[in-house]
Short mmCIF file of C-alpha atoms and ligand atoms in Angstrom, two decimals:
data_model
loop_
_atom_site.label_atom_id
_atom_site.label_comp_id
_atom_site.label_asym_id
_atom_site.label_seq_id
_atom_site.Cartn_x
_atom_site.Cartn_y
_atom_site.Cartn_z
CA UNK B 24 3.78 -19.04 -18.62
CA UNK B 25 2.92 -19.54 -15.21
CA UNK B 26 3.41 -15.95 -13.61
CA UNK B 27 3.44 -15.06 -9.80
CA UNK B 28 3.14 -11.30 -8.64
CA UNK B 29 4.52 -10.40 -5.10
CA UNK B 30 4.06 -7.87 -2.92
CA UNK B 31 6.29 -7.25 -0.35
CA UNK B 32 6.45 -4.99 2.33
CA UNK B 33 8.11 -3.72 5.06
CA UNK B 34 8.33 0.18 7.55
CA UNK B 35 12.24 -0.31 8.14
CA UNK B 36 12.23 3.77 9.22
CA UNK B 37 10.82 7.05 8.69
CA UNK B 38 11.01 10.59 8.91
CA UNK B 39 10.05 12.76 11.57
CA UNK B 40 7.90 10.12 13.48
CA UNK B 41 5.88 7.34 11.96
CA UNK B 42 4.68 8.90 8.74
CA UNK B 43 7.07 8.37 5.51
CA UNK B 44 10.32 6.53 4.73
CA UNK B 45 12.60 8.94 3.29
CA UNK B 46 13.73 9.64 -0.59
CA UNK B 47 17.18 7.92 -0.23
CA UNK B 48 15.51 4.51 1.25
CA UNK B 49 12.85 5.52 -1.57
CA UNK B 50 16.06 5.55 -4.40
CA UNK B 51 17.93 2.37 -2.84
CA UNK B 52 14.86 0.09 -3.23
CA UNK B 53 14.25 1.32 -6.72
CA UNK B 54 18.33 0.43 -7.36
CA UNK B 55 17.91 -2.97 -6.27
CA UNK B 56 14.94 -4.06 -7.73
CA UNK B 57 16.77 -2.64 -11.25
CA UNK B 58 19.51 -5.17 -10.76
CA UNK B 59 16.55 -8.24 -9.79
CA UNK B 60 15.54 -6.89 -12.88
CA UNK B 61 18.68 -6.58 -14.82
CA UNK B 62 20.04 -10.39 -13.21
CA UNK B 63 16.44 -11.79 -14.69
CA UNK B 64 15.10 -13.05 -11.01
CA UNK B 65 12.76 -10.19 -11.76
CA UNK B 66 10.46 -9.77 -14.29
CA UNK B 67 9.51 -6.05 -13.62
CA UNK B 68 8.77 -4.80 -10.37
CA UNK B 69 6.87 -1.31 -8.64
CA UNK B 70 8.41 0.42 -5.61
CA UNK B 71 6.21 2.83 -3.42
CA UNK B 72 5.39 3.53 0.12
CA UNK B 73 2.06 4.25 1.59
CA UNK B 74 2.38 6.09 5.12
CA UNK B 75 5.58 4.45 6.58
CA UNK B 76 5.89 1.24 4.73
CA UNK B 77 7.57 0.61 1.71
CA UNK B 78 6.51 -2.19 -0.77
CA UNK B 79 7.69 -3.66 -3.42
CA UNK B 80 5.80 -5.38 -6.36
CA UNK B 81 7.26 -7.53 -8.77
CA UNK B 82 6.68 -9.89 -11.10
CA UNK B 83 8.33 -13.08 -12.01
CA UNK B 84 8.30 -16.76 -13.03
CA UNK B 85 9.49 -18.44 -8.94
CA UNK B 86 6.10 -19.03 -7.94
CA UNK B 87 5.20 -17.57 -4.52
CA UNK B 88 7.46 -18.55 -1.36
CA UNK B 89 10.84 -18.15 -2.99
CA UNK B 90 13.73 -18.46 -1.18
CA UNK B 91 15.41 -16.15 -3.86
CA UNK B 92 12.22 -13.38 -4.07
CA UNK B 93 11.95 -12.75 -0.43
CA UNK B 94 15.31 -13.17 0.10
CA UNK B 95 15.91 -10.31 -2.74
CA UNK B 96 13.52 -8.31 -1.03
CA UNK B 97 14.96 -9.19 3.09
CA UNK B 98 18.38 -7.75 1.76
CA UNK B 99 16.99 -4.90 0.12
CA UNK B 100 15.04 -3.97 3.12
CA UNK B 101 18.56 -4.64 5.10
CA UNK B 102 20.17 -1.26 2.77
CA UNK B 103 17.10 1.10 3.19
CA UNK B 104 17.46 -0.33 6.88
CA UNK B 105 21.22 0.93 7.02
CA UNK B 106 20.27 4.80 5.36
CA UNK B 107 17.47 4.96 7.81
CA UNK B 108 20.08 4.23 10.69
CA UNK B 109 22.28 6.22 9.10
CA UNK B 110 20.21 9.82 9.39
CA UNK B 111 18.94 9.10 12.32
CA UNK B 112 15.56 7.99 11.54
CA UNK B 113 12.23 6.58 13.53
CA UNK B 114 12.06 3.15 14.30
CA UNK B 115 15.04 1.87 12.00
CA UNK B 116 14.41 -1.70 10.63
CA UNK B 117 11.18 -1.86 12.78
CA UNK B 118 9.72 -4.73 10.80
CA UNK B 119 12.64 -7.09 10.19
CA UNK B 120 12.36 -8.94 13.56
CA UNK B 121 14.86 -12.00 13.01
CA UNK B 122 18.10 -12.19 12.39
CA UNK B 123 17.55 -13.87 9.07
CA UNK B 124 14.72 -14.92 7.39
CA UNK B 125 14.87 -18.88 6.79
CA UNK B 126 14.17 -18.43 3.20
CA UNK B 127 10.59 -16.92 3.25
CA UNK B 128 9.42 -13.54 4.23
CA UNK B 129 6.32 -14.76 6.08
CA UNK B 130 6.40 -14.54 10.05
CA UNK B 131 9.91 -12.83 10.00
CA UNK B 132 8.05 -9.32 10.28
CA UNK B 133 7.32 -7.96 6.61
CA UNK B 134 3.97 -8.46 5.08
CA UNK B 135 3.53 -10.78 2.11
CA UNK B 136 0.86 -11.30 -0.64
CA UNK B 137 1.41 -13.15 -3.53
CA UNK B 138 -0.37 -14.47 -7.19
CA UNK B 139 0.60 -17.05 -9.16
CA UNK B 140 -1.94 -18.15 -12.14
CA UNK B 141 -1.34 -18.94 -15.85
CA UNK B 142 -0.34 -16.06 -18.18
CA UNK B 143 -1.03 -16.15 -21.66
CA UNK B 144 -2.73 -12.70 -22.85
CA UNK B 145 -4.29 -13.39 -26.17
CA UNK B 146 -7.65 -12.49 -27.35
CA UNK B 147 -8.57 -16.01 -27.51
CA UNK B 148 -7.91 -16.84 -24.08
CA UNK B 149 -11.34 -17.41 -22.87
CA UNK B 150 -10.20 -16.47 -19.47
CA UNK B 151 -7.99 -13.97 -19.41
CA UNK B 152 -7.32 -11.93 -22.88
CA UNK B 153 -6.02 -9.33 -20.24
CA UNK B 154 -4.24 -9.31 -16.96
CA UNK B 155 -5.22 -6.18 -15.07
CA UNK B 156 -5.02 -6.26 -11.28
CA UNK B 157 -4.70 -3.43 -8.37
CA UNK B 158 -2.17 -3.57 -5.48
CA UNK B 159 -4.50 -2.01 -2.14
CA UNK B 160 -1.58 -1.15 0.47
CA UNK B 161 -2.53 0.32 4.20
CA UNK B 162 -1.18 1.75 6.88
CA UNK B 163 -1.68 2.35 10.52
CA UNK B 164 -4.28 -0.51 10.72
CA UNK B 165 -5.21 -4.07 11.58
CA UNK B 166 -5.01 -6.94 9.30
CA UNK B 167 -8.87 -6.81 8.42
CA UNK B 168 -8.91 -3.65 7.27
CA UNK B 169 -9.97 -5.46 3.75
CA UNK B 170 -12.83 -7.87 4.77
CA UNK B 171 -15.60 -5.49 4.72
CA UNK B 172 -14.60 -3.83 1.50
CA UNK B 173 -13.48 -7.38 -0.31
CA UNK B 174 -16.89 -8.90 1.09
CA UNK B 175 -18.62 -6.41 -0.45
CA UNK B 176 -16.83 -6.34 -3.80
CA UNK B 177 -16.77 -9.84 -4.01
CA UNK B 178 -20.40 -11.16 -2.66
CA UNK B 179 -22.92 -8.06 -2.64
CA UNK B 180 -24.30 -7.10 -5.61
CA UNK B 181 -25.46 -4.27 -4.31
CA UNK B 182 -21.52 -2.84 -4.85
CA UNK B 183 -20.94 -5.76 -7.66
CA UNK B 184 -23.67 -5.43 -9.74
CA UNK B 185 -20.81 -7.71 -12.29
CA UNK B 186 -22.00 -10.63 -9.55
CA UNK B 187 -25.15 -11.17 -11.39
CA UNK B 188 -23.67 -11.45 -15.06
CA UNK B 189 -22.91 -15.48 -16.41
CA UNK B 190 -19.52 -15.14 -16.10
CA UNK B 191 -19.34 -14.39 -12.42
CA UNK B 192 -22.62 -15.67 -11.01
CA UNK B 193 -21.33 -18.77 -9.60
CA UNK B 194 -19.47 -16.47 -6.78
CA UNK B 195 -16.67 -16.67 -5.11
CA UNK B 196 -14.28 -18.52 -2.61
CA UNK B 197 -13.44 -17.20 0.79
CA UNK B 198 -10.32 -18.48 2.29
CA UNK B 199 -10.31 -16.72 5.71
CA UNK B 200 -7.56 -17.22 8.57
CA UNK B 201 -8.10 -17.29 12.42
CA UNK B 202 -4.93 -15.05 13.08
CA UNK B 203 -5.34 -15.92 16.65
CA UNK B 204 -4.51 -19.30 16.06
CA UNK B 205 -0.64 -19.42 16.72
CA UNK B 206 0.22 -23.18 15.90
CA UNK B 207 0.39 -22.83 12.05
CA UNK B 208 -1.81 -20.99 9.13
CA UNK B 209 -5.63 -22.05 10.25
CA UNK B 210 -7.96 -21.65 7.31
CA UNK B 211 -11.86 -22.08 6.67
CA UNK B 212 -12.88 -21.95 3.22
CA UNK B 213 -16.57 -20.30 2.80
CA UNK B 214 -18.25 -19.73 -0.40
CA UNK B 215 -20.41 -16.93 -1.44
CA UNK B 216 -22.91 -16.39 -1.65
CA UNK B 217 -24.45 -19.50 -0.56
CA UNK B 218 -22.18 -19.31 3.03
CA UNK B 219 -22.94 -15.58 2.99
CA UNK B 220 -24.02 -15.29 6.65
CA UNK B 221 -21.11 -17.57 7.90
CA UNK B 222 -18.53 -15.42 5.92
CA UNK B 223 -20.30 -12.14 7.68
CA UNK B 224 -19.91 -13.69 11.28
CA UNK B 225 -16.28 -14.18 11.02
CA UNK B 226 -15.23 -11.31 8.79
CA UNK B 227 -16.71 -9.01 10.64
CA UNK B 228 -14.37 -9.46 13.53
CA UNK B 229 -11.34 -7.99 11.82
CA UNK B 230 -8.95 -8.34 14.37
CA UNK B 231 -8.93 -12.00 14.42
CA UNK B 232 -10.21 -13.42 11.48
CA UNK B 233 -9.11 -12.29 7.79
CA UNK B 234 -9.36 -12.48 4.02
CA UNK B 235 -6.27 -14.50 3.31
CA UNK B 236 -7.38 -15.20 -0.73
CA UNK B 237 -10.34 -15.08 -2.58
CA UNK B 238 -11.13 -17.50 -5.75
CA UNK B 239 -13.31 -17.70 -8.70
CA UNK B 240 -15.83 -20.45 -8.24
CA UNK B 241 -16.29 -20.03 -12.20
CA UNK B 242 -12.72 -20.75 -13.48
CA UNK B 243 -10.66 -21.50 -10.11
CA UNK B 244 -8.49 -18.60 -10.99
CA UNK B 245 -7.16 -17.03 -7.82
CA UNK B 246 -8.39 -13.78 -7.39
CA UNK B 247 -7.31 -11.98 -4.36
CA UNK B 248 -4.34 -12.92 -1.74
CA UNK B 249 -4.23 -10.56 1.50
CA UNK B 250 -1.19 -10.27 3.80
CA UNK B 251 -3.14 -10.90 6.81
CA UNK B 252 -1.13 -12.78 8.78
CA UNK B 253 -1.36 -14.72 11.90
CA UNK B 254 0.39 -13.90 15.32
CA UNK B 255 4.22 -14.99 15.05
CA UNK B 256 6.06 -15.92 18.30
CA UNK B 257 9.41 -13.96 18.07
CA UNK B 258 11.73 -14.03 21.30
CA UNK B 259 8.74 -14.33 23.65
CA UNK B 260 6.98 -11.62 22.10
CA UNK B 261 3.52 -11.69 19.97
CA UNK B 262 4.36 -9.54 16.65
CA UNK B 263 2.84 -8.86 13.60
CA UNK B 264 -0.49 -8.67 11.39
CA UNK B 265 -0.53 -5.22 10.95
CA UNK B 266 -0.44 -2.73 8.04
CA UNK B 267 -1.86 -4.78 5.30
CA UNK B 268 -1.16 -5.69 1.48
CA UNK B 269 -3.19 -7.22 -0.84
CA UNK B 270 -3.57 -7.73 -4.52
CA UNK B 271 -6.78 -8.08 -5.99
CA UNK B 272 -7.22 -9.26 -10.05
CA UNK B 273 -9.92 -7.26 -11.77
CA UNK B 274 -12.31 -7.06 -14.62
CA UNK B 275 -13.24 -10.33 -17.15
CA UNK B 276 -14.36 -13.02 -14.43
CA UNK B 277 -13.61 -10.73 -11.85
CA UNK B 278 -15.26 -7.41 -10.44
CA UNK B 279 -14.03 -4.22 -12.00
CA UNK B 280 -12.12 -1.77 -10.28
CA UNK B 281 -15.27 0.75 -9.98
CA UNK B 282 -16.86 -2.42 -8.17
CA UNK B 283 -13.71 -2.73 -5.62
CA UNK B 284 -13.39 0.25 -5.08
CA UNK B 285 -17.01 1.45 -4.06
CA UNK B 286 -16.55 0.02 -0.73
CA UNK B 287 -14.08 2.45 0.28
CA UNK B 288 -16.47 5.32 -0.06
CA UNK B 289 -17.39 4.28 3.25
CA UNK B 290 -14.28 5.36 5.10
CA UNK B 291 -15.18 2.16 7.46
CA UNK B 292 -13.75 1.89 10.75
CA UNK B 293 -10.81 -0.35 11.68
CA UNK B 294 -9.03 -1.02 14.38
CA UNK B 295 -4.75 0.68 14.57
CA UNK B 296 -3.76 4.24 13.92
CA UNK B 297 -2.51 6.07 17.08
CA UNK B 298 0.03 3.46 19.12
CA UNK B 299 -2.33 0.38 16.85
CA UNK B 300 -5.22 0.56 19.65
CA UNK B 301 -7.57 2.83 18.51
CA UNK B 302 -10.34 2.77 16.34
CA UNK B 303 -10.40 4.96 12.95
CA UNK B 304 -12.04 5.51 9.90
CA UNK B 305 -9.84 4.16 6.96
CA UNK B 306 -9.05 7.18 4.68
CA UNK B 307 -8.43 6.39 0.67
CA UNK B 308 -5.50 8.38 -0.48
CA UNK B 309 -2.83 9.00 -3.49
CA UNK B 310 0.13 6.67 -3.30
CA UNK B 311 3.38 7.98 -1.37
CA UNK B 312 1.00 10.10 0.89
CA UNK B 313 2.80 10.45 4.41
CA UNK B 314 0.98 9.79 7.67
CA UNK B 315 0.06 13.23 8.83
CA UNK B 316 -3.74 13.00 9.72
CA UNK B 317 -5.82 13.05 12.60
CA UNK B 318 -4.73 10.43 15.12
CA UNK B 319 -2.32 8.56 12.33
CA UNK B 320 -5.87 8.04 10.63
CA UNK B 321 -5.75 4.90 8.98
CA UNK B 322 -4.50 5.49 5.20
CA UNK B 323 -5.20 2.98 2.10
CA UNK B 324 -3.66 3.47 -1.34
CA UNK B 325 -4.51 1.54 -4.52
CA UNK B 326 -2.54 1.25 -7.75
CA UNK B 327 -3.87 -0.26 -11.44
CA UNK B 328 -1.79 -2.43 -13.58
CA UNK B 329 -1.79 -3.55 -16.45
CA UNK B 330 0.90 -6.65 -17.66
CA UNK B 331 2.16 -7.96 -21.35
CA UNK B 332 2.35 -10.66 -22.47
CA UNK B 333 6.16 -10.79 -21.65
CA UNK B 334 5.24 -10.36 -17.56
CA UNK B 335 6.04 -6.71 -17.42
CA UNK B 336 4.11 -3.95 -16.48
CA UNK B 337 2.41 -1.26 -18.27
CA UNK B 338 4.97 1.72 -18.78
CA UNK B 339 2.95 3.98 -16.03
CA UNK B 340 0.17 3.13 -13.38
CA UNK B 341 -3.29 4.42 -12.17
CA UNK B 342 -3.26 5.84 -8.92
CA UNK B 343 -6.82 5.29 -8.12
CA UNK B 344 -7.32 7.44 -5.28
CA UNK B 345 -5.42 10.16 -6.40
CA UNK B 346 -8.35 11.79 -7.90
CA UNK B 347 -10.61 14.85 -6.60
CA UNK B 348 -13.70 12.11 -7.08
CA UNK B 349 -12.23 10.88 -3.77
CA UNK B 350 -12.23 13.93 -1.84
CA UNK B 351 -15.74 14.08 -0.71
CA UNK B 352 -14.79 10.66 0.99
CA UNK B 353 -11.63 11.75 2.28
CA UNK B 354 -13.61 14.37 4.42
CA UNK B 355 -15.80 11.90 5.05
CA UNK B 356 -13.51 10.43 6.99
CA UNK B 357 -12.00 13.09 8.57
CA UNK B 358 -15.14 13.97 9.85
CA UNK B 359 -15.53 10.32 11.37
CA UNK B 360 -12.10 10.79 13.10
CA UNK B 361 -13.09 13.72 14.37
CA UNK B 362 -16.25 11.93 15.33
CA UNK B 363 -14.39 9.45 17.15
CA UNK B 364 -11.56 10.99 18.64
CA UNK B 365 -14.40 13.78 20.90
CA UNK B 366 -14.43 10.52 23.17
CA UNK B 367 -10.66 9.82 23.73
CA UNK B 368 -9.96 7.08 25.27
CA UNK B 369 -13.59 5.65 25.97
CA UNK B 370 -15.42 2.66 24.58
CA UNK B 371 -15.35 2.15 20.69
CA UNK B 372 -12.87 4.96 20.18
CA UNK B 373 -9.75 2.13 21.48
CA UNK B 374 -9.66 -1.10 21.04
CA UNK B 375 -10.55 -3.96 23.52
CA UNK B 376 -8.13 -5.41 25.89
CA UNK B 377 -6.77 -7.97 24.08
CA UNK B 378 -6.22 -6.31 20.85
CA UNK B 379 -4.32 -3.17 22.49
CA UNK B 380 -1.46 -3.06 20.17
CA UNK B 381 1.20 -1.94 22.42
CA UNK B 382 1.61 -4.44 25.44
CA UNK B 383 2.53 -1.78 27.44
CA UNK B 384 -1.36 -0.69 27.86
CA UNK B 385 -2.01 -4.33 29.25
CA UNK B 386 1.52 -4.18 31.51
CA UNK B 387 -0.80 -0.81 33.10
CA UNK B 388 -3.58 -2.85 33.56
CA UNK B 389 -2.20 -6.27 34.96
CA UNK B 390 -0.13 -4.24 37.43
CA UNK B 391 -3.53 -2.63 38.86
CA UNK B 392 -5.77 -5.80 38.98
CA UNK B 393 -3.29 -6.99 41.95
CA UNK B 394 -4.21 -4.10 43.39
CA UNK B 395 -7.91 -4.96 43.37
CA UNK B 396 -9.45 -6.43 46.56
CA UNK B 397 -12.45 -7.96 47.82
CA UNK B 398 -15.08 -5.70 49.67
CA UNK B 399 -16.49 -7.21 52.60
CA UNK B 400 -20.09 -6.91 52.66
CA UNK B 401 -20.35 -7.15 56.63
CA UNK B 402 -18.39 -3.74 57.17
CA UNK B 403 -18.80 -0.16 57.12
CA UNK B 404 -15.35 0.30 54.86
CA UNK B 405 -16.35 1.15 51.37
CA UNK B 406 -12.61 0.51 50.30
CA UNK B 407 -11.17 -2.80 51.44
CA UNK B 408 -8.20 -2.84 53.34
CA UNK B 409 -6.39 -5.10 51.15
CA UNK B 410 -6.47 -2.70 48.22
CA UNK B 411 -3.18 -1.24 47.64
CA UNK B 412 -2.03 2.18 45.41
P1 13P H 530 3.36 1.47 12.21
O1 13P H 530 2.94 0.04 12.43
O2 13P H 530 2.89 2.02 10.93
O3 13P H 530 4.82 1.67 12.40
O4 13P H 530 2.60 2.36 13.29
C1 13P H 530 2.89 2.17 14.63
C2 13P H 530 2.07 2.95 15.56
O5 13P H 530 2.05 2.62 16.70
C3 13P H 530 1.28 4.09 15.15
O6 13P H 530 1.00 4.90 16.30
MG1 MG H 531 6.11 2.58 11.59
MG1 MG H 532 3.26 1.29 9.01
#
């Protein structure tokens, strides 16, 4: 069968501030997806919530796009939208910034990644005896918060030692989006590791250019498909591209999990957390961990599945993070947001102008350069007349 996996993913409230969507949104999302499930437009399907945002996972037969999938999900988001109203909660149906969604999820404020490849699980499948795959979901951070790590898992043997073995030698395929590029989806397809330098150049700016899916160059078998977005027009206001999804197959033709995940022992630095326009270390945590940390540091979950041959998913998942083999890192990375945060507001620690989160930092700005003037050379006055408070 041809199967497609979806995440999607939405904050639509939270508890106490920004930091976790509460148990009854939690118990309404599970409800619906059990009637998806139950009606057959589901196959199986995976509720959590990393920091504020809830996602759901699911898989199915639609093929990605579908009108009835992210419709499904839009409506569901609509009732955890209505008990987050309801008590009183922060920032109530913050993502869902249209009235309705014309059919599809993507640009109408919820994040979207999405799989769809040939499913047939038997040992004789040359391809794919198995389908394993993780589901990486972050919070309080930019939409590039994968490039480095998914570079590195996907290119450098030096974290994918799997890269030199027959079956994967041949590398991969970057598709990478220019999010800054507001007519329509703009996409350059790179391939490692002969375009290895070209993918670096872009990828490393990860506020404007992103991972948006990553291929096998042995089999064409998609591998990867991030949420990263580009910037969506809605009611004169630039919205989106932040707190990323992204689902990443693994093992066979494609890295192992030990090989994805290495990356994330660095704790890198991406741009978000506090008011998404400062710069933090991204911290690897347990799924349906709250944001409490320092700063709203940066949080990214990852969960292993494994699916049958009838589309569903194994009875119970691995949490990956949710082990003490990631503590070391996760004071690692406390220790770089403490690092970072002993300078405040200077330099590195926020983000430049243009990627200042909250237009309100820019409104400060614009309304002191009219304030600037001109100093005349030719007179004593070290502040030019012309310059106003
Ligand atoms: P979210 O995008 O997770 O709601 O975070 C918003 C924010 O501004 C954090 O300070
Ligand atoms: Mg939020
Ligand atoms: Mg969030």
């Amino acid at each position: 069968m041809r199967l497609t996996l979806s995440i999607l993913k939405a904050d639509v409230g939270s508890i106490g501030g920004h930091t976790k969507p509460s148990a009854k949104m939690i118990d309404a999302t599970k409800e619906a997806v059990k009637e998806a499930i139950g009606k057959g437009m589901l196959i199986d399907a995976y509720v959590s919530h990393t920091g504020d945002d809830i996602a759901i996972l699911s898989s199915h037969t639609r093929g990605p796009n579908n009108t009835d999938v992210h419709q499904f999900a839009w409506d569901t988001f609509l009732k955890a939208t209505a008990l987050a109203s309801k008590d009183g909660l922060y920032g109530a149906g913050q993502d869902l910034l249209v009235d309705a969604p014309s059919g599809n999820l993507r640009g109408a404020g919820p994040a979207v990644a999405e799989l769809e490849f040939d499913h047939n699980v038997v040992k004789t499948n040359r391809v794919r005896p198995a389908e394993s795959f993780m589901m990486f979901a972050a919070d309080k951070c930019g939409p590039g918060a994968y490039n480095l790590p998914l570079f590195l898992g996907f290119a450098d043997p030096m974290y994918c030692a799997g890269l030199m073995l027959p079956k994967l030698i041949k590398g991969f395929t970057f598709n990478i989006i220019d999010m800054d590029n507001t007519q329509g989806d703009s996409i350059i397809s790179l391939n490692a590791p002969e375009d290895y330098y070209r993918i670096s150049m872009l990828l490393r700016d990860n506020e404007r250019f992103g991972i948006d899916s990553i291929v096998s160059r042995t089999d064409g078998e998609p591998a990867v498909s991030v949420s990263a977005m580009r910037l969506h027009n809605i009611a004169g206001t630039y919205t989106g591209k932040d707190d990323p999804v992204a689902l990443v197959r693994n093992q066979g033709i494609f890295p192992a999990p030990e090989e994805l995940l290495s990356p994330f022992t660095k704790a890198h630095y991406v741009g978000g957390d506090a008011r998404g326009s400062h710069v933090m270390p991204l911290m690897p945590v347990p799924i349906n961990t709250a944001v409490s940390g320092i700063y709203c540091l940066p949080l990214v979950s990852c969960t292993g599945f494994s699916v049958d041959a009838t589309g569903h998913f194994s009875g119970n998942v691995c949490d990956f993070f949710d082990n003490p083999a990631w503590d070391l890192v996760r004071t690692k990375a406390q220790e770089k947001a403490l690092a970072m945060r002993d300078q405040g507001w200077s330099g590195a620690a926020m983000l430049p102008y243009h990627e200042l989160e909250y237009s309100g930092f820019r409104d400060t700005v614009e309304g002191l350069m009219k304030q600037f003037a001109i100093r005349d050379g030719h007179t004593k006055a070290a502040v030019p007349a012309a310059s106003g408070r």
